[in-house]
PDB file of C-alpha atoms in Angstrom:
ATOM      1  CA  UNK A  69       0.000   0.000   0.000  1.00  0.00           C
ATOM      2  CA  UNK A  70       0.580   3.882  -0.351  1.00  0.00           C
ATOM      3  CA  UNK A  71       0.412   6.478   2.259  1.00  0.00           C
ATOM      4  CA  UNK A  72      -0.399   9.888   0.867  1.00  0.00           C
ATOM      5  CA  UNK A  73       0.659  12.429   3.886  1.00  0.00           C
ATOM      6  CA  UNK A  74       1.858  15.925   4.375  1.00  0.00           C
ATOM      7  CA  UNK A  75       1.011  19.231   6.362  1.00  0.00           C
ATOM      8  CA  UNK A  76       0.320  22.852   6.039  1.00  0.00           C
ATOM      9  CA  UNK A  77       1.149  25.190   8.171  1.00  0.00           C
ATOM     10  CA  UNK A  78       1.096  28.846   7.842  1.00  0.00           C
ATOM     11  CA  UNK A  79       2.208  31.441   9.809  1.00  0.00           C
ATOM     12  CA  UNK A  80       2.706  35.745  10.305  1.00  0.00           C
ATOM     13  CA  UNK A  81       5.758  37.545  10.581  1.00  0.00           C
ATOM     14  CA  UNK A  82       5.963  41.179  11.789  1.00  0.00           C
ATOM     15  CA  UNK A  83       9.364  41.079  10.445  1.00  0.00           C
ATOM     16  CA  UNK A  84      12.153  38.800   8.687  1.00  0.00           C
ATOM     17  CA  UNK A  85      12.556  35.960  11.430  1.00  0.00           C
ATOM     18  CA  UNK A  86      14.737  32.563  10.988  1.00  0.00           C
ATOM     19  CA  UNK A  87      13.067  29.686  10.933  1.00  0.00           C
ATOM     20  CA  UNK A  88      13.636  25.889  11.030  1.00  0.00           C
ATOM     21  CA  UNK A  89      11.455  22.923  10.341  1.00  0.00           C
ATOM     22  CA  UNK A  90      11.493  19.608  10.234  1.00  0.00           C
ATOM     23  CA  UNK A  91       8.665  18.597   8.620  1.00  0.00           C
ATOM     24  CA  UNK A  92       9.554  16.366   6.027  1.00  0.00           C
ATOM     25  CA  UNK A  93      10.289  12.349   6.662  1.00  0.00           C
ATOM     26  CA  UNK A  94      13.534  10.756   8.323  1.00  0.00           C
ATOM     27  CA  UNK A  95      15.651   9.410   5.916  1.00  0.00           C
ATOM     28  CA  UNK A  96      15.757   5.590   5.484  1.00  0.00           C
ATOM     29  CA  UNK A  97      17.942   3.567   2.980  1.00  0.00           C
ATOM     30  CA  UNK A  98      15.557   2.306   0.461  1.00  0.00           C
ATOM     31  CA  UNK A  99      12.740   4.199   1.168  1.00  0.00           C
ATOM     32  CA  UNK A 100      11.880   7.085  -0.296  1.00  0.00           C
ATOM     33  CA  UNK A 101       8.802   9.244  -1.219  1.00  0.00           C
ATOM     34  CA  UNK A 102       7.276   9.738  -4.147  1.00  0.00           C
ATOM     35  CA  UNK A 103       7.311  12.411  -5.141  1.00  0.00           C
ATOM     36  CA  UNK A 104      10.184  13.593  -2.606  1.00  0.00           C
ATOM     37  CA  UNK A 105       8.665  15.006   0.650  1.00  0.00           C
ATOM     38  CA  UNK A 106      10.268  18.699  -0.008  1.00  0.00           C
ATOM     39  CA  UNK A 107       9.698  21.208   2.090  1.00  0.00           C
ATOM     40  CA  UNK A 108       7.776  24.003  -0.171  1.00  0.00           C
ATOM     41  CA  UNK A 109       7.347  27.378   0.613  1.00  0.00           C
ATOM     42  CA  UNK A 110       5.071  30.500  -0.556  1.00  0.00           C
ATOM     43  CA  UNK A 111       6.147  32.554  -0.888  1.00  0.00           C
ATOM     44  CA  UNK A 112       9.075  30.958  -1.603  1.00  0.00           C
ATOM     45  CA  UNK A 113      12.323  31.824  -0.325  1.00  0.00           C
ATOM     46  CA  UNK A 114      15.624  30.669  -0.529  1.00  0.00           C
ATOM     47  CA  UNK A 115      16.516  27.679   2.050  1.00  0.00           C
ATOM     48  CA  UNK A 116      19.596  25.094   3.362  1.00  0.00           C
ATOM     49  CA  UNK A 117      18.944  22.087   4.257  1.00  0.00           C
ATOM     50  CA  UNK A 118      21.080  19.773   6.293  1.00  0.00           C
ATOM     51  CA  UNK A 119      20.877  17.245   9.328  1.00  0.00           C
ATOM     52  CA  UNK A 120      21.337  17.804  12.674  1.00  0.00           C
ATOM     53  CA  UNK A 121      22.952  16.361  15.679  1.00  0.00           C
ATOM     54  CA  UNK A 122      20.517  12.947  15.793  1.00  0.00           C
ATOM     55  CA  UNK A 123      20.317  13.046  11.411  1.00  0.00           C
ATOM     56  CA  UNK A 124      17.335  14.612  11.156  1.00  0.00           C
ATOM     57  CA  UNK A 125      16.582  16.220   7.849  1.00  0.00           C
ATOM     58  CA  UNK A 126      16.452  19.997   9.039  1.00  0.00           C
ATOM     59  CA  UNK A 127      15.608  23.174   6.505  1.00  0.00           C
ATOM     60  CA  UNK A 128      16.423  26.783   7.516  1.00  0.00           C
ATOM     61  CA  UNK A 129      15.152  29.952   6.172  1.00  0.00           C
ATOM     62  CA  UNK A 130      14.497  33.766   6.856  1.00  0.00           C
ATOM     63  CA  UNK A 131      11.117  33.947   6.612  1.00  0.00           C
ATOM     64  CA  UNK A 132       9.828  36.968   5.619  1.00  0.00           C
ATOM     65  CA  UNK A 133       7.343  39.803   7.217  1.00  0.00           C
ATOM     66  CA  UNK A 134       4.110  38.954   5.874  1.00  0.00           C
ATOM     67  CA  UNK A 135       2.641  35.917   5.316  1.00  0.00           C
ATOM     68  CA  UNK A 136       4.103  32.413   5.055  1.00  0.00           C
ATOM     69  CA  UNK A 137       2.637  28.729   4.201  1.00  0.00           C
ATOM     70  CA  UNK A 138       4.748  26.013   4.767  1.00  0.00           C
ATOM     71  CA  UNK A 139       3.907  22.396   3.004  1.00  0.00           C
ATOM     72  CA  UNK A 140       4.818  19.176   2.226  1.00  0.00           C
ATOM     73  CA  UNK A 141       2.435  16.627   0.145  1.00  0.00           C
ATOM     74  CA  UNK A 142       4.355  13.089  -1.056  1.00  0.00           C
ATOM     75  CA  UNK A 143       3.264   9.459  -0.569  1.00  0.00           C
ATOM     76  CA  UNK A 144       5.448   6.665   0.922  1.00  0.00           C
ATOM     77  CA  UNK A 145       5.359   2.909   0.367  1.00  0.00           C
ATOM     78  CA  UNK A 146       4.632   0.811   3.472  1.00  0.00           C
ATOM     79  CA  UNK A 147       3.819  -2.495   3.873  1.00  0.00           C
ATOM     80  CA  UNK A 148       0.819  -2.198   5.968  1.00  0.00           C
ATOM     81  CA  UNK A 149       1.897  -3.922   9.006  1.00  0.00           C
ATOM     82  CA  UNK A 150       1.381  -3.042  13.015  1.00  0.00           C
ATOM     83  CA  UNK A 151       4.025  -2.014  14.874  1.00  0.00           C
ATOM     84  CA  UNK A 152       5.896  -5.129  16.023  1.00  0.00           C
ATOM     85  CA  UNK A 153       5.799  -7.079  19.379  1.00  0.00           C
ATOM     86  CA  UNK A 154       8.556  -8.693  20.446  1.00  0.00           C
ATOM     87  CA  UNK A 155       7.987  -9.999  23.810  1.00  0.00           C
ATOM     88  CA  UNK A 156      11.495 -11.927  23.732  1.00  0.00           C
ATOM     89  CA  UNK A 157      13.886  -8.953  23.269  1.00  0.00           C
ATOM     90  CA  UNK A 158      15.877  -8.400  26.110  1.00  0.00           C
ATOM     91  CA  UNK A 159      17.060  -5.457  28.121  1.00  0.00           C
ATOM     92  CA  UNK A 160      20.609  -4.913  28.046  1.00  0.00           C
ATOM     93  CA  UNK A 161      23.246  -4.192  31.251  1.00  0.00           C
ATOM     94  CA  UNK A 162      24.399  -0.639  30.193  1.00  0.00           C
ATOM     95  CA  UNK A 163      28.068  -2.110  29.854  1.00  0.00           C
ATOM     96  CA  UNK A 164      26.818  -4.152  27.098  1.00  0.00           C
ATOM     97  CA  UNK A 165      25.412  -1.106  25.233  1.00  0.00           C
ATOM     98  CA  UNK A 166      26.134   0.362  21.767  1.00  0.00           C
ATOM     99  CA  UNK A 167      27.863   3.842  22.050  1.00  0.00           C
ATOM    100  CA  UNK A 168      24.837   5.123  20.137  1.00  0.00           C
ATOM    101  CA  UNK A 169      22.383   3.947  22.758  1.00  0.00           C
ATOM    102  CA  UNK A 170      24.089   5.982  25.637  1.00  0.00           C
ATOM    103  CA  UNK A 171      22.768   9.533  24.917  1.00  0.00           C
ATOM    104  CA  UNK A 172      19.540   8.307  25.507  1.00  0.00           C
ATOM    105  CA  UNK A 173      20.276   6.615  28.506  1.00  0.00           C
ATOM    106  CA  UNK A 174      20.639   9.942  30.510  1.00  0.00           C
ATOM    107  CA  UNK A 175      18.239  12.986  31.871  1.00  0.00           C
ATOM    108  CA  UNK A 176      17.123  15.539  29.769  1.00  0.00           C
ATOM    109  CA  UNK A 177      15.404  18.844  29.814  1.00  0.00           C
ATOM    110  CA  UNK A 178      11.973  17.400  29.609  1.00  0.00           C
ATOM    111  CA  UNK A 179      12.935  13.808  30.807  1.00  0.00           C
ATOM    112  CA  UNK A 180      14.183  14.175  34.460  1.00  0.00           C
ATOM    113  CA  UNK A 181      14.822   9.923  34.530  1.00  0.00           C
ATOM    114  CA  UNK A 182      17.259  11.006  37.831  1.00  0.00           C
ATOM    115  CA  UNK A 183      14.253  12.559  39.497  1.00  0.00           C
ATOM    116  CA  UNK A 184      11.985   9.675  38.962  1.00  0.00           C
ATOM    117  CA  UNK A 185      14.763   6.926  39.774  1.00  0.00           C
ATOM    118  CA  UNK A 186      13.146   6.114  42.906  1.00  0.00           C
ATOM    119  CA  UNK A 187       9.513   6.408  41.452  1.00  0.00           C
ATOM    120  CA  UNK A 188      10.408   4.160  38.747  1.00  0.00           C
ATOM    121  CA  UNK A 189      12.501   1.510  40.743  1.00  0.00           C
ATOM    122  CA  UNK A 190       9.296   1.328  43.318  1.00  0.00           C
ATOM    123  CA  UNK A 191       6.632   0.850  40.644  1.00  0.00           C
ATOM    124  CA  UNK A 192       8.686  -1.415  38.045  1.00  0.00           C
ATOM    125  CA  UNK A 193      11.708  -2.711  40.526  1.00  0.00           C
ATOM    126  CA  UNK A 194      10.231  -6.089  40.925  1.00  0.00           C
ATOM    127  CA  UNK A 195       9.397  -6.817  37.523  1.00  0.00           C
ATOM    128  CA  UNK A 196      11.537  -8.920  35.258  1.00  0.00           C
ATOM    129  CA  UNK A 197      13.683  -6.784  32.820  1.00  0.00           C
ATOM    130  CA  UNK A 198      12.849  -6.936  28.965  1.00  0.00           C
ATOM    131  CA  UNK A 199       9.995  -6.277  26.755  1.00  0.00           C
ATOM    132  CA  UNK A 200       7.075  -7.257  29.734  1.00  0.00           C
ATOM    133  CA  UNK A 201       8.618  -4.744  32.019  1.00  0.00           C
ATOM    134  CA  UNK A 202       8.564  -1.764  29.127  1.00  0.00           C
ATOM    135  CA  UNK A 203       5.369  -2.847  28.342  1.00  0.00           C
ATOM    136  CA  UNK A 204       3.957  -2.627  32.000  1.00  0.00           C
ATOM    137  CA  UNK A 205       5.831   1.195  31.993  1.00  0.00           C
ATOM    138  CA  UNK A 206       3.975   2.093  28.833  1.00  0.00           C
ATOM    139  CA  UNK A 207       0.629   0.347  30.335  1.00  0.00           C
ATOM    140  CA  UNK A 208       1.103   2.956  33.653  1.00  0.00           C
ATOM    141  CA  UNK A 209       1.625   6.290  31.887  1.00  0.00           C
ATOM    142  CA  UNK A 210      -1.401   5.174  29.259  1.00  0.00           C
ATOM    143  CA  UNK A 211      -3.768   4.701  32.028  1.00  0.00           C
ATOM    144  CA  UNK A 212      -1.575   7.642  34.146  1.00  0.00           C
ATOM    145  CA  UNK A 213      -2.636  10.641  31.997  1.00  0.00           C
ATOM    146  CA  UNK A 214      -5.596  11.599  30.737  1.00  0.00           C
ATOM    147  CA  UNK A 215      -5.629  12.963  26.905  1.00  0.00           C
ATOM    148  CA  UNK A 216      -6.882  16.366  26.398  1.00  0.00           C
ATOM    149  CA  UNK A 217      -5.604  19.032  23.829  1.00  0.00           C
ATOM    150  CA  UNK A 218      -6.966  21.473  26.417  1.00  0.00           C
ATOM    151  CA  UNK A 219      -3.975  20.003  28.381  1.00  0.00           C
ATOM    152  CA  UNK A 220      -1.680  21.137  26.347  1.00  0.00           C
ATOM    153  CA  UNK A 221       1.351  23.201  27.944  1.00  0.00           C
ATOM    154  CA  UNK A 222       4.647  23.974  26.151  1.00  0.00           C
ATOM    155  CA  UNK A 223       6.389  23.783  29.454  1.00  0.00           C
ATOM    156  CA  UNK A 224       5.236  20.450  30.969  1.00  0.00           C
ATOM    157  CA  UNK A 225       7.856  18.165  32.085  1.00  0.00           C
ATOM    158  CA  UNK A 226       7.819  14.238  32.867  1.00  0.00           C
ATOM    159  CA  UNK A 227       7.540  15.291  36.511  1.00  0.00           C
ATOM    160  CA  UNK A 228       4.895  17.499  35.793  1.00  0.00           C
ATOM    161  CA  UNK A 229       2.775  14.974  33.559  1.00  0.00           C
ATOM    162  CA  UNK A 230       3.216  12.728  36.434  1.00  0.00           C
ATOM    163  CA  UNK A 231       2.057  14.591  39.024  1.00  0.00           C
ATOM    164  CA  UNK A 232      -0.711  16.207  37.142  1.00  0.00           C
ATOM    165  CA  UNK A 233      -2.148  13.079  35.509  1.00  0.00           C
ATOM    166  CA  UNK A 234      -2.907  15.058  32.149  1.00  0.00           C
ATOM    167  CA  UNK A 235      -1.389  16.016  28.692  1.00  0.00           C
ATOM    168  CA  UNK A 236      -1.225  15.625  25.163  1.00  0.00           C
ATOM    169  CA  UNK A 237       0.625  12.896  23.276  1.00  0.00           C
ATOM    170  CA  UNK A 238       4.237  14.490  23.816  1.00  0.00           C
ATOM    171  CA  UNK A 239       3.674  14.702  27.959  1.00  0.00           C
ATOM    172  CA  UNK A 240       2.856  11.003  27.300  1.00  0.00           C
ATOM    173  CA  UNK A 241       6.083  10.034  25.350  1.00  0.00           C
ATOM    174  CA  UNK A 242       8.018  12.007  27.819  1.00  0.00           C
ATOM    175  CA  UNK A 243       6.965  10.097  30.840  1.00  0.00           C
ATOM    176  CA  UNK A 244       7.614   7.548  29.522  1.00  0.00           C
ATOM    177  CA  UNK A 245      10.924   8.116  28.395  1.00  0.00           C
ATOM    178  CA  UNK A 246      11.759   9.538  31.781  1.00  0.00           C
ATOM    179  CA  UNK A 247      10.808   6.125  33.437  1.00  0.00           C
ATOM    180  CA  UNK A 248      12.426   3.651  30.975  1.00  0.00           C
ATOM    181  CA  UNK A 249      16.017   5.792  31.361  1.00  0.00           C
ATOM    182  CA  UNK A 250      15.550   5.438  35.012  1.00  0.00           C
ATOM    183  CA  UNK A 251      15.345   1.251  34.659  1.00  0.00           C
ATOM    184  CA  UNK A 252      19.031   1.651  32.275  1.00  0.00           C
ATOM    185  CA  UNK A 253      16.550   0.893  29.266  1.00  0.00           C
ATOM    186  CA  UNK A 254      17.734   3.334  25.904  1.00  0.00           C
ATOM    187  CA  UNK A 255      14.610   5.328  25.032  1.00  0.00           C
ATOM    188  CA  UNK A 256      14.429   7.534  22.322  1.00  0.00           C
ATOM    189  CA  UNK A 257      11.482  10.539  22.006  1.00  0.00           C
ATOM    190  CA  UNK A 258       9.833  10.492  18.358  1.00  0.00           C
ATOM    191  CA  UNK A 259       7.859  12.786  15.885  1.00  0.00           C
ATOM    192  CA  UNK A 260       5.944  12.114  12.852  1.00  0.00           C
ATOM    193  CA  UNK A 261       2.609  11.145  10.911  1.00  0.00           C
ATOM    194  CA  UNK A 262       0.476   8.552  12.345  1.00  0.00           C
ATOM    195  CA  UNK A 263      -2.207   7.406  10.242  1.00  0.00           C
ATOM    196  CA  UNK A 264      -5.793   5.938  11.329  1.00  0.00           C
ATOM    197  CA  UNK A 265      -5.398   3.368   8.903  1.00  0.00           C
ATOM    198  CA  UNK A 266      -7.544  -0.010  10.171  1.00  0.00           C
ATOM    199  CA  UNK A 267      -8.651   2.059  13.282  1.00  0.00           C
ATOM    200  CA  UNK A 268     -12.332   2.437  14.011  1.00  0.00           C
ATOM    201  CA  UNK A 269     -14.271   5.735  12.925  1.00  0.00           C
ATOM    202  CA  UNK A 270     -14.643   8.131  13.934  1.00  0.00           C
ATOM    203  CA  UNK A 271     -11.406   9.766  13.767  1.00  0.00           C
ATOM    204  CA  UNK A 272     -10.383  12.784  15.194  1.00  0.00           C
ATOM    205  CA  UNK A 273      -8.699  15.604  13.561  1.00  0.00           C
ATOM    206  CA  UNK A 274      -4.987  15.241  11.689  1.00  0.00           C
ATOM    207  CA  UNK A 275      -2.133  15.650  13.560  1.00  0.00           C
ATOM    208  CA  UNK A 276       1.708  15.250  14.108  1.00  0.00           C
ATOM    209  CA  UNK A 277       2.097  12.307  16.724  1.00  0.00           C
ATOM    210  CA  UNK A 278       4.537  11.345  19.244  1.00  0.00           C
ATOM    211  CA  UNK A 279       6.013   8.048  19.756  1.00  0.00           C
ATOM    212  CA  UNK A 280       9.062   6.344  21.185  1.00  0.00           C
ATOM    213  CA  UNK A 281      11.764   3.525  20.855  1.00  0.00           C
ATOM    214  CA  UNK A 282      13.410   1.174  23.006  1.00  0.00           C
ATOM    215  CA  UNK A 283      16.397  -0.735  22.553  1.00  0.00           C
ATOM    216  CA  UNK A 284      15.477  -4.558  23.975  1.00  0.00           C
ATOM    217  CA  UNK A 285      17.179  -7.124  22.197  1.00  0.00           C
ATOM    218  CA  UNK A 286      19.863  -5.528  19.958  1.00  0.00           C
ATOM    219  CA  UNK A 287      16.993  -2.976  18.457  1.00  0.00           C
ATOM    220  CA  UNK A 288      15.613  -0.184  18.636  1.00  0.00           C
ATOM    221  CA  UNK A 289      11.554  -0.495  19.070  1.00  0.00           C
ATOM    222  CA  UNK A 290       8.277   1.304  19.223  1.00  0.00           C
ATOM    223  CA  UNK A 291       6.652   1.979  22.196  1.00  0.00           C
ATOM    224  CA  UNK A 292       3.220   4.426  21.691  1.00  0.00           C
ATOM    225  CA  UNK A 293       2.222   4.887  25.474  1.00  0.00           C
ATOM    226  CA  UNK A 294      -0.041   7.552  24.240  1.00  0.00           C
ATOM    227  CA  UNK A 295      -2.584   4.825  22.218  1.00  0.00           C
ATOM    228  CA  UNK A 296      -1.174   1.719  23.528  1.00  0.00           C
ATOM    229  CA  UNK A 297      -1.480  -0.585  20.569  1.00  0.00           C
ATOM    230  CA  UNK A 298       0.069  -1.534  17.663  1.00  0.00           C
ATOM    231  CA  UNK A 299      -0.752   1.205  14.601  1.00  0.00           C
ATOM    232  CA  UNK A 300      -0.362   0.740  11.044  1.00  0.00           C
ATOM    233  CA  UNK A 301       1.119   3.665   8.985  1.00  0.00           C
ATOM    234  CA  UNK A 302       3.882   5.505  11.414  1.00  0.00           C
ATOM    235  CA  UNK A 303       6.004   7.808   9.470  1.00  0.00           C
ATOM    236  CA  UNK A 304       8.811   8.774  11.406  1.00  0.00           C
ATOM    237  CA  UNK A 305      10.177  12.492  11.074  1.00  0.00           C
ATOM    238  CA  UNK A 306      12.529  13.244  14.149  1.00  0.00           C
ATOM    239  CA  UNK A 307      13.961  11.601  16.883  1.00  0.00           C
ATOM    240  CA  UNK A 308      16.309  12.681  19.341  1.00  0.00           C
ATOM    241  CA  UNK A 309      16.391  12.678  23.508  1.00  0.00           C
ATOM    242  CA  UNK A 310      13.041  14.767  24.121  1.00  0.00           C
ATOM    243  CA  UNK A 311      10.905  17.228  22.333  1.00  0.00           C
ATOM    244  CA  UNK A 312      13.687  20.144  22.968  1.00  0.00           C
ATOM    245  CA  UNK A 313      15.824  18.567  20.291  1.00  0.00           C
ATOM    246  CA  UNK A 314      12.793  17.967  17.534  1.00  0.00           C
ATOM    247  CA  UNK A 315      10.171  21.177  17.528  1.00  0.00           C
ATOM    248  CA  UNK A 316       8.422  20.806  14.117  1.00  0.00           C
ATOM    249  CA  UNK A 317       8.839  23.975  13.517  1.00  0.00           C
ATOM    250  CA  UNK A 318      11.423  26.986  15.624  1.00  0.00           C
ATOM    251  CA  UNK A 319      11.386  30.261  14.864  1.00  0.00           C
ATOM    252  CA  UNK A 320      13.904  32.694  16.113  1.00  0.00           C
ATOM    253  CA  UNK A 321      10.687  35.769  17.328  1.00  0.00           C
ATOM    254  CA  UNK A 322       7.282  36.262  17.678  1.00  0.00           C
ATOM    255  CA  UNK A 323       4.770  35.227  15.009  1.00  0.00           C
ATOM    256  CA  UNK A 324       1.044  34.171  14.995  1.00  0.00           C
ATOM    257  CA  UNK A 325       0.072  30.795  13.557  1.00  0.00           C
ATOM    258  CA  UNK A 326      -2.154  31.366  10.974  1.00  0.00           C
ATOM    259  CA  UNK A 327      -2.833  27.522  10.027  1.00  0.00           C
ATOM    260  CA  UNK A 328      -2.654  23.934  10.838  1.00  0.00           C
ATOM    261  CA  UNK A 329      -3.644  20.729   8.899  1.00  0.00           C
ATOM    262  CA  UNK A 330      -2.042  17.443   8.658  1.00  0.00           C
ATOM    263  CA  UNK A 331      -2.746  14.017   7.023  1.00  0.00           C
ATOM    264  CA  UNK A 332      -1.619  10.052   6.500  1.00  0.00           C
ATOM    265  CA  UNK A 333      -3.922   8.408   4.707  1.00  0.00           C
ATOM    266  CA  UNK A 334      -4.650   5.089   2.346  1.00  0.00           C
ATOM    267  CA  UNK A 335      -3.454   6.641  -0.743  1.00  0.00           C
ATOM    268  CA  UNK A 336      -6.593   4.586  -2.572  1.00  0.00           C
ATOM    269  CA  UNK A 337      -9.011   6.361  -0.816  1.00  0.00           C
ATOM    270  CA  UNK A 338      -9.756  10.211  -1.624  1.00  0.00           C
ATOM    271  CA  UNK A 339      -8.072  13.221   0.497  1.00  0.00           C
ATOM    272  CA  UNK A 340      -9.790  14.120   3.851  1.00  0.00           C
ATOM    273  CA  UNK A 341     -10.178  17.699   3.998  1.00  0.00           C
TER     274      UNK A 341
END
C-alpha cells in the first residue's frame, strides 16, 4: 500500500525571522517518497537544508514579514503492518550497550529519569527486565494521563505529567521516556505522521504524533504509550532525547500561527479535507 501524507502550516511575521522545520520524513535507505517530501514554501524563499545532531533532515530559512505557508504533500510505500511485538527482546546491562544507545540513557530537559529513579525503581523494581517490564511502563503512563488538547502546555515536564495526571501525546512520550532511562533501558522521544489506517471511525482531527523507541534485544523499538497498541502507517520524522531537540517547527521571534492541517492516509481512498 501507499500512504499519501503531508502538512500545512502557515504562519505571520511582523518582520524577517529565521526559521527551522522539520517537517519532512527521516531518511531511510531504500525508502523514499514519491514524489520527494520537499519542504515548499510561498512565498518561496531561498533555504539550506542539512541534518542535525541525531540526522534529522532539518531546513532553515528567513522567513519573511508577511505571510508564510509552509507544506509538504508526497506518498510513501509501506507495507501495511502493526508495529511489532517482540515480547522476547531483552534489556541490556548498560556495559553491554552500543555507544549510540548511551545519549539516551541519561536525563534531559523534559525527561528528568534522575528525578523519577526512585519512582520508577518502586513501581517497576520487581518486575523482570525486557519487553514485559517496558510494556507494563507504557501500560502505567497510558492509564496515568488523561488525553486532552486542552492540556496542552509547552512547558510540561515528565515530573509534571506525572504529578498532574494530564497532557497531550508528547507529555505522554516524555513520561515515559523519563521512566524507561531510570530502569538503564535506551529510550528515544519520536515525531511524525500517524495514520488511522484499520482504526475504528470516527477519527479525530490530523495531527503530528509522538512516539518512542526502546532498545530490547539488539533494536531499537516502538513503544506508543499515548494509544497503547500496535498502529499501522507511522512515518517517522525526528527523533532525538526529548521534544527540545525535535520542535516541528522553531522560529527565532514572535509570530502568529495562521494555520494547521495534517494528514496520512490510504493513498486509494480520496483526500480528507
Amino acid at each position: 500500500m501507499r500512504i499519501r501524507f503531508g502538512c500545512e502550516m502557515g504562519y505571520e511575521f511582523s518582520h524577517p525571522t529565521p526559521l527551522i522545520a522539520r517537517l519532512n520524513t527521516y531518511p531511510v535507505k531504500g525508502l523514499a517518497a514519491v514524489p520527494p517530501d520537499v519542504l515548499q514554501l510561498d512565498p518561496p524563499v531561498p533555504t539550506r537544508t542539512f541534518r542535525d545532531a541525531f540526522g534529522n533532515r532539518t531546513v532553515r530559512f528567513l522567513a519573511p514579514a508577511g505571510s508564510i505557508t509552509l507544506s509538504v504533500h508526497a506518498e510513501i510505500p509501506d507495507d501495511g503492518a502493526l508495529d511489532a511485538i517482540v515480547p522476547d527482546a531483552v534489556e541490556h546491562p548498560v556495559e553491554q550497550l552500543p555507544e549510540e544507545a548511551l545519549p539516551f540513557l541519561v536525563a534531559s530537559r523534559y525527561c528528568e529519569s534522575d528525578l523519577l529513579s526512585d519512582e520508577a525503581w518502586d513501581r517497576f523494581g520487581h518486575l523482570e527486565p525486557g519487553w514485559a517490564r517496558v510494556q507494563a511502563v507504557c501500560d502505567f503512563v497510558h492509564h496515568h494521563i488523561a488525553f486532552g488538547y486542552a492540556y496542552s502546555h509547552v512547558d510540561r515536564t515528565a515530573v509534571d505529567a506525572l504529578a498532574g495526571g494530564r497532557g497531550v501525546c508528547r507529555d505522554y512520550a516524555h513520561l515515559f521516556v523519563a521512566l524507561c532511562r531510570a530502569l538503564n533501558v535506551p529510550t528515544r522521544y519520536c515525531t511524525g505522521y500517524l495514520s488511522f489506517i484499520g482504526e475504528p471511525e470516527p477519527h479525530g482531527p490530523g495531527d503530528f504524533a509522538a512516539w518512542t523507541e526502546c532498545y530490547l534485544g539488539g533494536a531499537w523499538h516502538v513503544f506508543d504509550p499515548r494509544n497503547n497498541a500496535p498502529r499501522r502507517g507511522r512515518i517517522l520524522v525526528a527523533r532525538g532525547r526529548d521534544a527540545a531537540d525535535v520542535p516541528l517547527t522553531h522560529t527565532f521571534g514572535g509570530n502568529r500561527l495562521t494555520k494547521f492541517r495534517v494528514w496520512a492516509e490510504d493513498a486509494a481512498t480520496p483526500h480528507r479535507e
